[in-house]
PDB file of C-alpha atoms in Angstrom:
ATOM      1  CA  MET C 110      -0.046  -0.185   0.146  1.00  0.00           C
ATOM      2  CA  ALA C 111       1.389   3.511  -0.874  1.00  0.00           C
ATOM      3  CA  LYS C 112       2.089   5.480   1.975  1.00  0.00           C
ATOM      4  CA  ILE C 113       1.262   9.507   2.236  1.00  0.00           C
ATOM      5  CA  LEU C 114       4.064  11.536   4.810  1.00  0.00           C
ATOM      6  CA  PHE C 115       2.345  14.064   6.858  1.00  0.00           C
ATOM      7  CA  VAL C 116       4.556  16.081   8.945  1.00  0.00           C
ATOM      8  CA  VAL C 117       3.063  17.739  12.036  1.00  0.00           C
ATOM      9  CA  THR C 118       4.140  20.255  14.607  1.00  0.00           C
ATOM     10  CA  GLY C 119       5.736  19.099  17.614  1.00  0.00           C
ATOM     11  CA  THR C 120       5.027  21.861  19.807  1.00  0.00           C
ATOM     12  CA  ASP C 121       2.208  22.687  22.269  1.00  0.00           C
ATOM     13  CA  PHE C 122       3.040  26.758  22.524  1.00  0.00           C
ATOM     14  CA  TRP C 123       3.500  29.441  19.923  1.00  0.00           C
ATOM     15  CA  THR C 124       5.506  32.445  21.309  1.00  0.00           C
ATOM     16  CA  LEU C 125       4.238  35.854  20.847  1.00  0.00           C
ATOM     17  CA  ALA C 126       6.066  39.156  20.577  1.00  0.00           C
ATOM     18  CA  ASP C 127       5.774  39.769  24.165  1.00  0.00           C
ATOM     19  CA  GLY C 128       7.399  36.427  25.225  1.00  0.00           C
ATOM     20  CA  THR C 129       3.888  35.231  26.195  1.00  0.00           C
ATOM     21  CA  LYS C 130       3.406  31.405  25.340  1.00  0.00           C
ATOM     22  CA  HIS C 131      -0.089  30.910  23.445  1.00  0.00           C
ATOM     23  CA  PRO C 132      -1.300  27.440  23.688  1.00  0.00           C
ATOM     24  CA  THR C 133      -1.559  25.467  20.159  1.00  0.00           C
ATOM     25  CA  GLY C 134      -0.535  22.483  18.225  1.00  0.00           C
ATOM     26  CA  PHE C 135      -1.980  21.367  14.805  1.00  0.00           C
ATOM     27  CA  TRP C 136      -5.421  22.611  13.565  1.00  0.00           C
ATOM     28  CA  ALA C 137      -7.781  19.331  13.841  1.00  0.00           C
ATOM     29  CA  GLU C 138      -9.595  19.954  10.411  1.00  0.00           C
ATOM     30  CA  GLU C 139      -6.531  20.387   8.845  1.00  0.00           C
ATOM     31  CA  ALA C 140      -4.857  16.909   9.803  1.00  0.00           C
ATOM     32  CA  VAL C 141      -8.638  15.364   9.595  1.00  0.00           C
ATOM     33  CA  ALA C 142     -10.123  16.408   6.328  1.00  0.00           C
ATOM     34  CA  PRO C 143      -6.751  15.112   4.321  1.00  0.00           C
ATOM     35  CA  TYR C 144      -6.322  12.486   6.873  1.00  0.00           C
ATOM     36  CA  LYS C 145     -10.225  10.699   5.502  1.00  0.00           C
ATOM     37  CA  ALA C 146      -9.719  11.550   2.110  1.00  0.00           C
ATOM     38  CA  PHE C 147      -6.427   9.796   1.917  1.00  0.00           C
ATOM     39  CA  LYS C 148      -7.358   6.673   3.947  1.00  0.00           C
ATOM     40  CA  ALA C 149     -10.591   6.430   1.999  1.00  0.00           C
ATOM     41  CA  ALA C 150      -8.582   6.425  -1.590  1.00  0.00           C
ATOM     42  CA  GLY C 151      -6.425   3.623  -0.008  1.00  0.00           C
ATOM     43  CA  TYR C 152      -3.119   5.117   1.005  1.00  0.00           C
ATOM     44  CA  GLU C 153      -1.403   4.477   4.520  1.00  0.00           C
ATOM     45  CA  VAL C 154      -0.582   7.478   6.520  1.00  0.00           C
ATOM     46  CA  VAL C 155       2.804   8.028   8.361  1.00  0.00           C
ATOM     47  CA  VAL C 156       3.056  10.724  10.963  1.00  0.00           C
ATOM     48  CA  ALA C 157       6.246  12.425  11.359  1.00  0.00           C
ATOM     49  CA  THR C 158       7.257  15.209  14.198  1.00  0.00           C
ATOM     50  CA  PRO C 159      10.569  16.849  15.125  1.00  0.00           C
ATOM     51  CA  GLY C 160      11.997  14.379  17.526  1.00  0.00           C
ATOM     52  CA  GLY C 161       9.021  11.659  17.150  1.00  0.00           C
ATOM     53  CA  VAL C 162       6.869  13.578  20.076  1.00  0.00           C
ATOM     54  CA  VAL C 163       3.248  12.530  19.904  1.00  0.00           C
ATOM     55  CA  PRO C 164       1.739  15.984  18.305  1.00  0.00           C
ATOM     56  CA  THR C 165      -0.850  18.078  20.119  1.00  0.00           C
ATOM     57  CA  VAL C 166      -4.087  19.255  18.409  1.00  0.00           C
ATOM     58  CA  ASP C 167      -4.807  22.911  19.182  1.00  0.00           C
ATOM     59  CA  ARG C 168      -7.870  22.743  21.739  1.00  0.00           C
ATOM     60  CA  GLY C 169      -9.371  25.922  19.746  1.00  0.00           C
ATOM     61  CA  SER C 170      -9.762  24.117  16.528  1.00  0.00           C
ATOM     62  CA  LEU C 171     -12.147  21.496  18.097  1.00  0.00           C
ATOM     63  CA  ALA C 172     -14.766  24.332  19.081  1.00  0.00           C
ATOM     64  CA  PRO C 173     -18.396  24.408  17.599  1.00  0.00           C
ATOM     65  CA  GLU C 174     -17.575  27.771  16.024  1.00  0.00           C
ATOM     66  CA  PHE C 175     -14.717  26.548  13.966  1.00  0.00           C
ATOM     67  CA  ASN C 176     -16.448  23.574  12.762  1.00  0.00           C
ATOM     68  CA  GLY C 177     -20.283  24.665  11.914  1.00  0.00           C
ATOM     69  CA  GLY C 178     -21.550  23.923  14.910  1.00  0.00           C
ATOM     70  CA  GLU C 179     -22.085  21.061  18.071  1.00  0.00           C
ATOM     71  CA  GLU C 180     -22.508  18.588  15.476  1.00  0.00           C
ATOM     72  CA  GLY C 181     -19.413  19.363  13.364  1.00  0.00           C
ATOM     73  CA  ALA C 182     -17.290  19.449  16.096  1.00  0.00           C
ATOM     74  CA  ALA C 183     -18.314  16.288  17.435  1.00  0.00           C
ATOM     75  CA  GLU C 184     -17.541  14.971  14.060  1.00  0.00           C
ATOM     76  CA  VAL C 185     -13.784  16.419  13.947  1.00  0.00           C
ATOM     77  CA  ALA C 186     -13.292  14.833  17.488  1.00  0.00           C
ATOM     78  CA  ALA C 187     -14.273  11.606  16.548  1.00  0.00           C
ATOM     79  CA  ALA C 188     -12.443  11.534  13.223  1.00  0.00           C
ATOM     80  CA  LEU C 189      -9.275  12.936  15.418  1.00  0.00           C
ATOM     81  CA  GLY C 190      -9.666   9.792  17.529  1.00  0.00           C
ATOM     82  CA  SER C 191      -9.834   7.326  14.981  1.00  0.00           C
ATOM     83  CA  PHE C 192      -6.494   9.030  13.628  1.00  0.00           C
ATOM     84  CA  ALA C 193      -4.474   6.516  15.404  1.00  0.00           C
ATOM     85  CA  GLU C 194      -1.217   7.160  13.287  1.00  0.00           C
ATOM     86  CA  LEU C 195      -0.853  10.375  15.386  1.00  0.00           C
ATOM     87  CA  GLN C 196       0.119   8.475  18.654  1.00  0.00           C
ATOM     88  CA  HIS C 197       2.804   6.822  17.031  1.00  0.00           C
ATOM     89  CA  PRO C 198       4.603   9.252  15.039  1.00  0.00           C
ATOM     90  CA  ILE C 199       8.416   8.780  13.726  1.00  0.00           C
ATOM     91  CA  ARG C 200      11.086  11.096  13.639  1.00  0.00           C
ATOM     92  CA  VAL C 201      11.221  13.971  11.123  1.00  0.00           C
ATOM     93  CA  GLU C 202      14.996  13.091  11.339  1.00  0.00           C
ATOM     94  CA  ASP C 203      14.664   9.796  10.290  1.00  0.00           C
ATOM     95  CA  VAL C 204      12.072  10.134   7.078  1.00  0.00           C
ATOM     96  CA  ASP C 205      13.165   8.338   4.216  1.00  0.00           C
ATOM     97  CA  LEU C 206      11.451  10.521   1.136  1.00  0.00           C
ATOM     98  CA  ASP C 207      11.432   7.293  -1.057  1.00  0.00           C
ATOM     99  CA  GLU C 208       9.020   5.209   1.017  1.00  0.00           C
ATOM    100  CA  TYR C 209       6.261   7.945   0.331  1.00  0.00           C
ATOM    101  CA  ALA C 210       4.005   8.471  -2.532  1.00  0.00           C
ATOM    102  CA  ALA C 211       3.227  12.476  -1.313  1.00  0.00           C
ATOM    103  CA  VAL C 212       4.007  14.629   1.651  1.00  0.00           C
ATOM    104  CA  PHE C 213       1.395  16.883   3.562  1.00  0.00           C
ATOM    105  CA  TYR C 214       2.013  19.433   5.984  1.00  0.00           C
ATOM    106  CA  PRO C 215      -1.317  20.401   8.398  1.00  0.00           C
ATOM    107  CA  GLY C 216      -1.276  23.751   9.906  1.00  0.00           C
ATOM    108  CA  GLY C 217      -2.250  25.456  13.089  1.00  0.00           C
ATOM    109  CA  HIS C 218       0.171  27.767  15.047  1.00  0.00           C
ATOM    110  CA  GLY C 219       2.355  25.064  15.933  1.00  0.00           C
ATOM    111  CA  PRO C 220       4.704  25.303  12.791  1.00  0.00           C
ATOM    112  CA  MET C 221       5.479  28.986  13.331  1.00  0.00           C
ATOM    113  CA  GLU C 222       7.090  27.775  16.216  1.00  0.00           C
ATOM    114  CA  ASP C 223       9.122  24.786  15.472  1.00  0.00           C
ATOM    115  CA  LEU C 224       8.954  23.914  11.564  1.00  0.00           C
ATOM    116  CA  ALA C 225       9.908  27.303  10.569  1.00  0.00           C
ATOM    117  CA  VAL C 226      13.270  26.689  11.809  1.00  0.00           C
ATOM    118  CA  ASN C 227      13.418  23.297  11.517  1.00  0.00           C
ATOM    119  CA  ALA C 228      16.734  22.153   9.375  1.00  0.00           C
ATOM    120  CA  ASP C 229      15.744  18.651   9.208  1.00  0.00           C
ATOM    121  CA  SER C 230      11.830  19.231   7.811  1.00  0.00           C
ATOM    122  CA  GLY C 231      13.568  22.290   5.461  1.00  0.00           C
ATOM    123  CA  ARG C 232      15.918  19.802   3.733  1.00  0.00           C
ATOM    124  CA  LEU C 233      12.989  17.189   3.810  1.00  0.00           C
ATOM    125  CA  LEU C 234      10.525  19.879   1.755  1.00  0.00           C
ATOM    126  CA  THR C 235      13.327  20.659  -0.541  1.00  0.00           C
ATOM    127  CA  LEU C 236      13.794  17.116  -1.257  1.00  0.00           C
ATOM    128  CA  ALA C 237      10.010  16.541  -1.811  1.00  0.00           C
ATOM    129  CA  LEU C 238       9.825  19.850  -3.953  1.00  0.00           C
ATOM    130  CA  GLU C 239      12.996  18.291  -6.141  1.00  0.00           C
ATOM    131  CA  SER C 240      11.839  14.756  -6.363  1.00  0.00           C
ATOM    132  CA  GLY C 241       8.548  15.703  -8.176  1.00  0.00           C
ATOM    133  CA  LYS C 242       6.153  13.967  -5.596  1.00  0.00           C
ATOM    134  CA  PRO C 243       2.827  15.951  -4.817  1.00  0.00           C
ATOM    135  CA  LEU C 244       3.548  18.046  -1.518  1.00  0.00           C
ATOM    136  CA  GLY C 245       0.962  19.796   0.145  1.00  0.00           C
ATOM    137  CA  VAL C 246       1.069  22.128   2.508  1.00  0.00           C
ATOM    138  CA  VAL C 247      -1.818  24.325   4.101  1.00  0.00           C
ATOM    139  CA  CYS C 248      -2.546  27.418   6.281  1.00  0.00           C
ATOM    140  CA  HIS C 249       0.063  27.975   8.834  1.00  0.00           C
ATOM    141  CA  ALA C 250       2.458  25.022   7.522  1.00  0.00           C
ATOM    142  CA  PRO C 251       4.116  27.182   5.152  1.00  0.00           C
ATOM    143  CA  ALA C 252       5.847  28.555   7.461  1.00  0.00           C
ATOM    144  CA  ALA C 253       7.810  25.530   7.464  1.00  0.00           C
ATOM    145  CA  LEU C 254       8.940  26.715   3.922  1.00  0.00           C
ATOM    146  CA  LEU C 255      11.022  29.106   5.639  1.00  0.00           C
ATOM    147  CA  ALA C 256      13.383  26.766   6.475  1.00  0.00           C
ATOM    148  CA  ALA C 257      13.875  25.157   3.130  1.00  0.00           C
ATOM    149  CA  THR C 258      17.239  26.871   2.549  1.00  0.00           C
ATOM    150  CA  LYS C 259      19.271  26.019  -0.556  1.00  0.00           C
ATOM    151  CA  GLU C 260      23.327  25.467  -0.509  1.00  0.00           C
ATOM    152  CA  ASP C 261      23.342  29.243  -2.076  1.00  0.00           C
ATOM    153  CA  GLY C 262      21.575  30.322   0.566  1.00  0.00           C
ATOM    154  CA  GLY C 263      18.459  31.078  -1.512  1.00  0.00           C
ATOM    155  CA  ASN C 264      14.561  29.314  -0.227  1.00  0.00           C
ATOM    156  CA  ALA C 265      13.880  26.331  -2.614  1.00  0.00           C
ATOM    157  CA  PHE C 266      10.189  27.750  -2.846  1.00  0.00           C
ATOM    158  CA  ALA C 267      11.307  31.148  -4.260  1.00  0.00           C
ATOM    159  CA  GLY C 268       9.493  31.652  -7.462  1.00  0.00           C
ATOM    160  CA  TYR C 269       6.694  29.165  -6.412  1.00  0.00           C
ATOM    161  CA  ARG C 270       3.254  30.293  -6.387  1.00  0.00           C
ATOM    162  CA  LEU C 271       1.542  29.419  -3.324  1.00  0.00           C
ATOM    163  CA  THR C 272      -0.769  30.554  -0.545  1.00  0.00           C
ATOM    164  CA  GLY C 273      -1.009  30.675   3.173  1.00  0.00           C
ATOM    165  CA  PHE C 274      -2.956  32.162   5.745  1.00  0.00           C
ATOM    166  CA  THR C 275      -3.072  35.854   5.107  1.00  0.00           C
ATOM    167  CA  ASN C 276      -2.304  39.090   6.891  1.00  0.00           C
ATOM    168  CA  THR C 277      -6.139  39.965   6.545  1.00  0.00           C
ATOM    169  CA  GLU C 278      -7.005  36.248   8.078  1.00  0.00           C
ATOM    170  CA  GLU C 279      -4.281  36.743  10.889  1.00  0.00           C
ATOM    171  CA  THR C 280      -5.571  40.151  11.554  1.00  0.00           C
ATOM    172  CA  GLN C 281      -9.349  38.986  11.746  1.00  0.00           C
ATOM    173  CA  ALA C 282      -8.324  35.866  13.984  1.00  0.00           C
ATOM    174  CA  GLY C 283      -6.779  38.719  16.562  1.00  0.00           C
ATOM    175  CA  PHE C 284      -2.974  37.692  16.298  1.00  0.00           C
ATOM    176  CA  ALA C 285      -1.739  40.168  13.783  1.00  0.00           C
ATOM    177  CA  ASP C 286      -0.563  42.820  16.420  1.00  0.00           C
ATOM    178  CA  LYS C 287       0.236  39.923  18.798  1.00  0.00           C
ATOM    179  CA  ALA C 288       2.744  37.968  16.422  1.00  0.00           C
ATOM    180  CA  LYS C 289       6.515  38.426  16.094  1.00  0.00           C
ATOM    181  CA  TRP C 290       6.067  37.951  12.323  1.00  0.00           C
ATOM    182  CA  LEU C 291       3.442  36.999   9.932  1.00  0.00           C
ATOM    183  CA  LEU C 292       3.666  34.289   7.559  1.00  0.00           C
ATOM    184  CA  GLN C 293       2.555  36.159   4.624  1.00  0.00           C
ATOM    185  CA  ASP C 294       5.046  38.589   4.996  1.00  0.00           C
ATOM    186  CA  ARG C 295       7.925  36.274   5.468  1.00  0.00           C
ATOM    187  CA  LEU C 296       7.016  34.045   2.202  1.00  0.00           C
ATOM    188  CA  VAL C 297       6.964  36.912   0.329  1.00  0.00           C
ATOM    189  CA  GLU C 298      10.511  38.251   1.878  1.00  0.00           C
ATOM    190  CA  VAL C 299      12.113  34.625   0.699  1.00  0.00           C
ATOM    191  CA  GLY C 300      10.761  35.236  -2.675  1.00  0.00           C
ATOM    192  CA  ALA C 301       7.480  33.087  -3.077  1.00  0.00           C
ATOM    193  CA  ASP C 302       4.856  34.622  -5.136  1.00  0.00           C
ATOM    194  CA  PHE C 303       1.989  34.755  -2.957  1.00  0.00           C
ATOM    195  CA  GLN C 304      -1.286  34.631  -3.556  1.00  0.00           C
ATOM    196  CA  GLU C 305      -4.559  35.833  -1.694  1.00  0.00           C
ATOM    197  CA  GLY C 306      -7.869  34.405  -1.883  1.00  0.00           C
ATOM    198  CA  GLU C 307     -11.020  35.709   0.182  1.00  0.00           C
ATOM    199  CA  PRO C 308     -10.834  35.499   4.040  1.00  0.00           C
ATOM    200  CA  TRP C 309     -11.712  32.359   5.162  1.00  0.00           C
ATOM    201  CA  ALA C 310     -12.963  30.656   1.872  1.00  0.00           C
ATOM    202  CA  PRO C 311     -11.449  27.575   0.241  1.00  0.00           C
ATOM    203  CA  TYR C 312      -8.477  28.725  -2.117  1.00  0.00           C
ATOM    204  CA  VAL C 313      -5.830  26.285  -3.303  1.00  0.00           C
ATOM    205  CA  VAL C 314      -3.064  27.296  -5.325  1.00  0.00           C
ATOM    206  CA  VAL C 315      -1.429  24.415  -7.802  1.00  0.00           C
ATOM    207  CA  ASP C 316       2.459  25.298  -8.974  1.00  0.00           C
ATOM    208  CA  ARG C 317       4.079  21.956 -10.208  1.00  0.00           C
ATOM    209  CA  ASN C 318       4.296  19.749  -7.571  1.00  0.00           C
ATOM    210  CA  LEU C 319       3.663  22.243  -4.948  1.00  0.00           C
ATOM    211  CA  VAL C 320      -0.023  22.320  -3.536  1.00  0.00           C
ATOM    212  CA  THR C 321      -0.844  25.016  -0.921  1.00  0.00           C
ATOM    213  CA  GLY C 322      -4.125  26.229   0.554  1.00  0.00           C
ATOM    214  CA  GLN C 323      -5.093  29.287   2.684  1.00  0.00           C
ATOM    215  CA  ASN C 324      -6.907  28.282   5.548  1.00  0.00           C
ATOM    216  CA  PRO C 325      -8.553  25.062   7.199  1.00  0.00           C
ATOM    217  CA  ALA C 326     -11.430  25.277   4.737  1.00  0.00           C
ATOM    218  CA  SER C 327      -8.923  24.864   1.959  1.00  0.00           C
ATOM    219  CA  SER C 328      -7.838  21.184   3.306  1.00  0.00           C
ATOM    220  CA  ALA C 329     -10.097  19.046   1.904  1.00  0.00           C
ATOM    221  CA  PRO C 330      -9.768  20.872  -1.562  1.00  0.00           C
ATOM    222  CA  LEU C 331      -5.787  20.483  -1.172  1.00  0.00           C
ATOM    223  CA  ALA C 332      -6.350  16.930  -0.631  1.00  0.00           C
ATOM    224  CA  ALA C 333      -8.326  16.291  -3.679  1.00  0.00           C
ATOM    225  CA  GLU C 334      -5.791  18.086  -5.464  1.00  0.00           C
ATOM    226  CA  LEU C 335      -2.886  15.882  -4.109  1.00  0.00           C
ATOM    227  CA  LEU C 336      -5.288  12.660  -4.596  1.00  0.00           C
ATOM    228  CA  LYS C 337      -5.457  14.218  -8.422  1.00  0.00           C
ATOM    229  CA  LYS C 338      -1.830  14.265  -8.763  1.00  0.00           C
ATOM    230  CA  LEU C 339      -1.475  11.029  -7.308  1.00  0.00           C
ATOM    231  CA  GLY C 340      -3.676   9.374 -10.285  1.00  0.00           C
TER     232      GLY C 340
END
């Protein structure tokens, strides 16, 4: 059975500009929606985190207001409970890309803390991009792309059309004025061709083998695009 690698943040906090540690982790919908799609298509899922730590879900992502009400929240919680692979991650440092058909990064604010500066993840992303294998990255997870530095010092994703959580969305979420830096700004700084859709609406950008989604609502459409590329 072909395998898809989920690279997930290993942190349970995000350090704000004033030094406060904001509780976070990965965003439930961004892990669950693609997981269900990939499993339904017959793929095995393997989870990797920095150091192989069991990832933490952002408790906020389980709230009814982020899941279309109580029923949606219950569905997401149940799906998360059946995502057994989250409890048995391998170490990002030990990943052999040859074993996987595709790579996927779910978001949440966690990647802003750890994956944005994780060299092992950065190398994996660079290899995945060069391999031509489908690479999916959603919401805040494009923070991980900042660590994908080439030997010449440039960023591996410079010149790629991509999206991620926008400054507008971060402002509306109430964090723009508290963050040390904003994801959209940093991606533009490293040379990415950042594309912005409507706030909170599904928006997916495909450039070569890279598939990026802007926000949680983009998770399922992104998974569908990855599956198209896997044929």
